[in-house]
Amino acid sequence: MAGTGKIPYASQDVQEVQTLLRNLEGSTKKDKKSFSCKRTTFAAHGSPSNLTVNSWRFQDWDYKRDDLPTYARGIFTGKNEKGQPEIAIRGYDKFFNTGEVNATKWKSIEANTLGPYELSLKENGCIIFISGLHDDSLLVCSKHSTGPRGDADISHAMAGERWVDKQLKAIGKNRQDLARELRKRNATAVAELCDDDFEEHILAYGKDVAGLYLHGININLPEFMTYPGDQVQAFAAEWGFRRTDFLVIEDIKEVKTFLEGVAETGSYNGRDVEGFVIRCKAREKTGSHYSDWFFKYKFEEPYLMYRQWRECTKSLIAGKPPRFKKHIKITEEYLLYARKRLAEHRGLAKDYQANHGIIQLRDDFLKEKNLKGSDIIRQEYAAIGGAPQDVSNNIILVPIATIGCGKTTIAVALQQLFGWGLVQNDNIMGKGRPPRFTKAVLDELEDKPVCFADRNNAGKHERKQILDDIRIPRPEIRLVALNWVHSHEGLDKIRQVTQNRVLARGDNHQTIQAATDKKKVIGIMEGFINRYEPFNPWSSPDDGFDNVIDLDPTQESRANLETVIAQLHNLYPKLFNDMPTSEDLDDAISFALSEYRPGLRHEIGDRGPKNNRGNQKQQQENRAQAPKKKRPLEYMSVTLPKNDVLNAMGIAFASVSSEKAKFWRELQQFNRVQPELHVTLIHRASSAAYPDLWRRYSEMHAEAGSAENKLGDCKVLLERIVWDGRIMAIVVRLVDGGAGGWESVNKVSHITVGTRGPEVKPKESNDLLEKWLEGGGGDDSGIEEIAIEGRQIIQGTVKGVLSR
Ligand code: GDP
Ligand code: MG
């Protein structure tokens, strides 16, 4: 099929792009009622003129708003040859499941869309965007990033680049050719990277079918404009992409019948599918014009139950025990019935294995029970306090983790954001802890919609305990597992990350100084890792959880927090109304990381005060507040937004050899980047040498009243990154420090970025920079440096930091 119709085209309007950028920029600032958009700058990989692009990312949930400047999921901007702003990459408009928003209710779809309807299977690789920049370089991006990642693993974008190179080579063309072609069309090619060698997804893509499946070509405009399926396929054929098949149906009623038919069996063309994406044209309301629009259709209950029945029946026939975790009672009844029928009719088993009679057997069962599938689901929900879409309380979050995964950090952040409950097992002392822990959690649920049951639950018996103690008396409560996945292969990295985190608690301060203490801590952590039993949704006790949210212990807690919130929102859309902005998430995490210090002593054996029987909240407040009065000022800090600093570093390191970037990669990989980045103005250790300054700062701090209160702003210019094999720092200049009168007593003002391990203290960057000043980084000093180009000035917050 060749592309027959007119090829969609429109050029970019600089004014329009400028307006878009202004709106995106505006939304990076904090405003409760508005959406918030995160900008990240990337070096365009392989660009001969060192072009950069900005990626703009909304929170997933913001796409349901009606006031976004663009609905593109995945959008990058840059500059054209005249230095004017342009859209470099344009993803699809975010699309929703049927019934998920008003526009995707079937009634509205029928009233407001136009065929032909192009159906494709819901993809299950990772999305790759490709376009051409004005210096003829080819820009290859994943949804929100491009170029190499700062660690050892290959990024999605780079994996995409490899495939593009491979397919272009096969047709005797090069990157420039494709870049020019896409630029001529003002278009972004959208493809799915399906490659098991790189990353396994649900469906298998062996060597012979791996590659980039082109599924769309979008025009680079703020509004959504995309090629029809046949033209996408024609482009794929011309440029060596694998093609995506589209099933074209003209009439919406037929589309609906087709989808419901596939849902009945859960399989299409002999393979299990998750759902479909449907492309068509839609108008906002009667009378407005039609433009490109997508929606998706995902299989839901009761079809998922039917699929479970089908799989269980096949197990029966194969003589294997059927496994199921949902709809337990009715499934057991169904299987009893199926067994009987299979015994009665010899031929049935054989037919069933060949996928015949599946629906018949199910319908016969339902007829005998005199029930419809939807009735069963409704009754099940009624028994447990409503359908998930109506649930707004009675949820317990149950971590499955080991020490240092970030449980408490996430819990405190959630408490900050939503006022949810938190019960820490560490605070429960004495005899009979498990039932008292459960009771404390249930008490919290009295007046809070969600409670975080902060305990490792690394072993199955602990999970069984909390599930049994709650399931039976309180069936309406939903238990959601937060599963910090510990795969066997990943254990070494998990050990590294969690040990570094936990030992770093004592890094600049006193908590864990002695080597014997370190040994003890690591010993206890190892104990949890050894006792850890992975979550298994197919067997007891873990099949007792209502839902599971998978998290990665080696990821920053900020990323895990976002996963938790996004998934809870998907599972229980009524749980919270106001979605936090990305700044809210940043703030909640930095609060949890810096202001809240859980006492490690509970974990290293000393069980702490004995009188901790009272209410949890009180205990927590005691802990957070009590030390404040006594804690003296440790140092004065200009605290910087971490992401901005990391971005500037990312760009600087993007243009050096991978050998040179090695230490930087390692710091990130092993989680040795400081949790919080700051310039120290003066440390208590120097108070004797600079008594006047120390007194001035101390007084200002005392006036401000509390640790959270900022004393002012200070702009910081990032100049160079300097490191040796032990420590890395950024040399900075306090811009108009004069304005606020801020000055640093350090010989070289700097930010300590990170150290090799907990044995290297951050304050050693003073020694590094002293040596650097003297030797200018001579060859034998082992000191390396790179400049940060383009006058990167970042606004920091001046505040006093108390000793711990
Ligand atoms: P838990 O044992 O699972 O409750 O882990 P915590 O939440 O107490 O975290 C362990 C330590 O790691 C604490 O000192 C946290 O401040 C720190 N931490 C947690 N998340 C992060 C993170 O994303 N980055 C860094 N650098 N430190 C973290
Ligand atoms: Mg903890």
Short mmCIF file of C-alpha atoms and ligand atoms in Angstrom, two decimals, residues 407-408 424 426 454 603, ligand 2:
data_model
loop_
_atom_site.label_atom_id
_atom_site.label_comp_id
_atom_site.label_asym_id
_atom_site.label_seq_id
_atom_site.Cartn_x
_atom_site.Cartn_y
_atom_site.Cartn_z
CA LYS A 407 10.75 3.44 52.81
CA THR A 408 10.72 6.10 55.47
CA GLN A 424 7.07 3.19 62.05
CA ASP A 426 10.95 1.15 64.89
CA ASP A 454 6.66 1.34 57.71
CA GLU A 603 18.13 -0.31 63.59
MG MG B 2 13.10 3.49 57.76
#
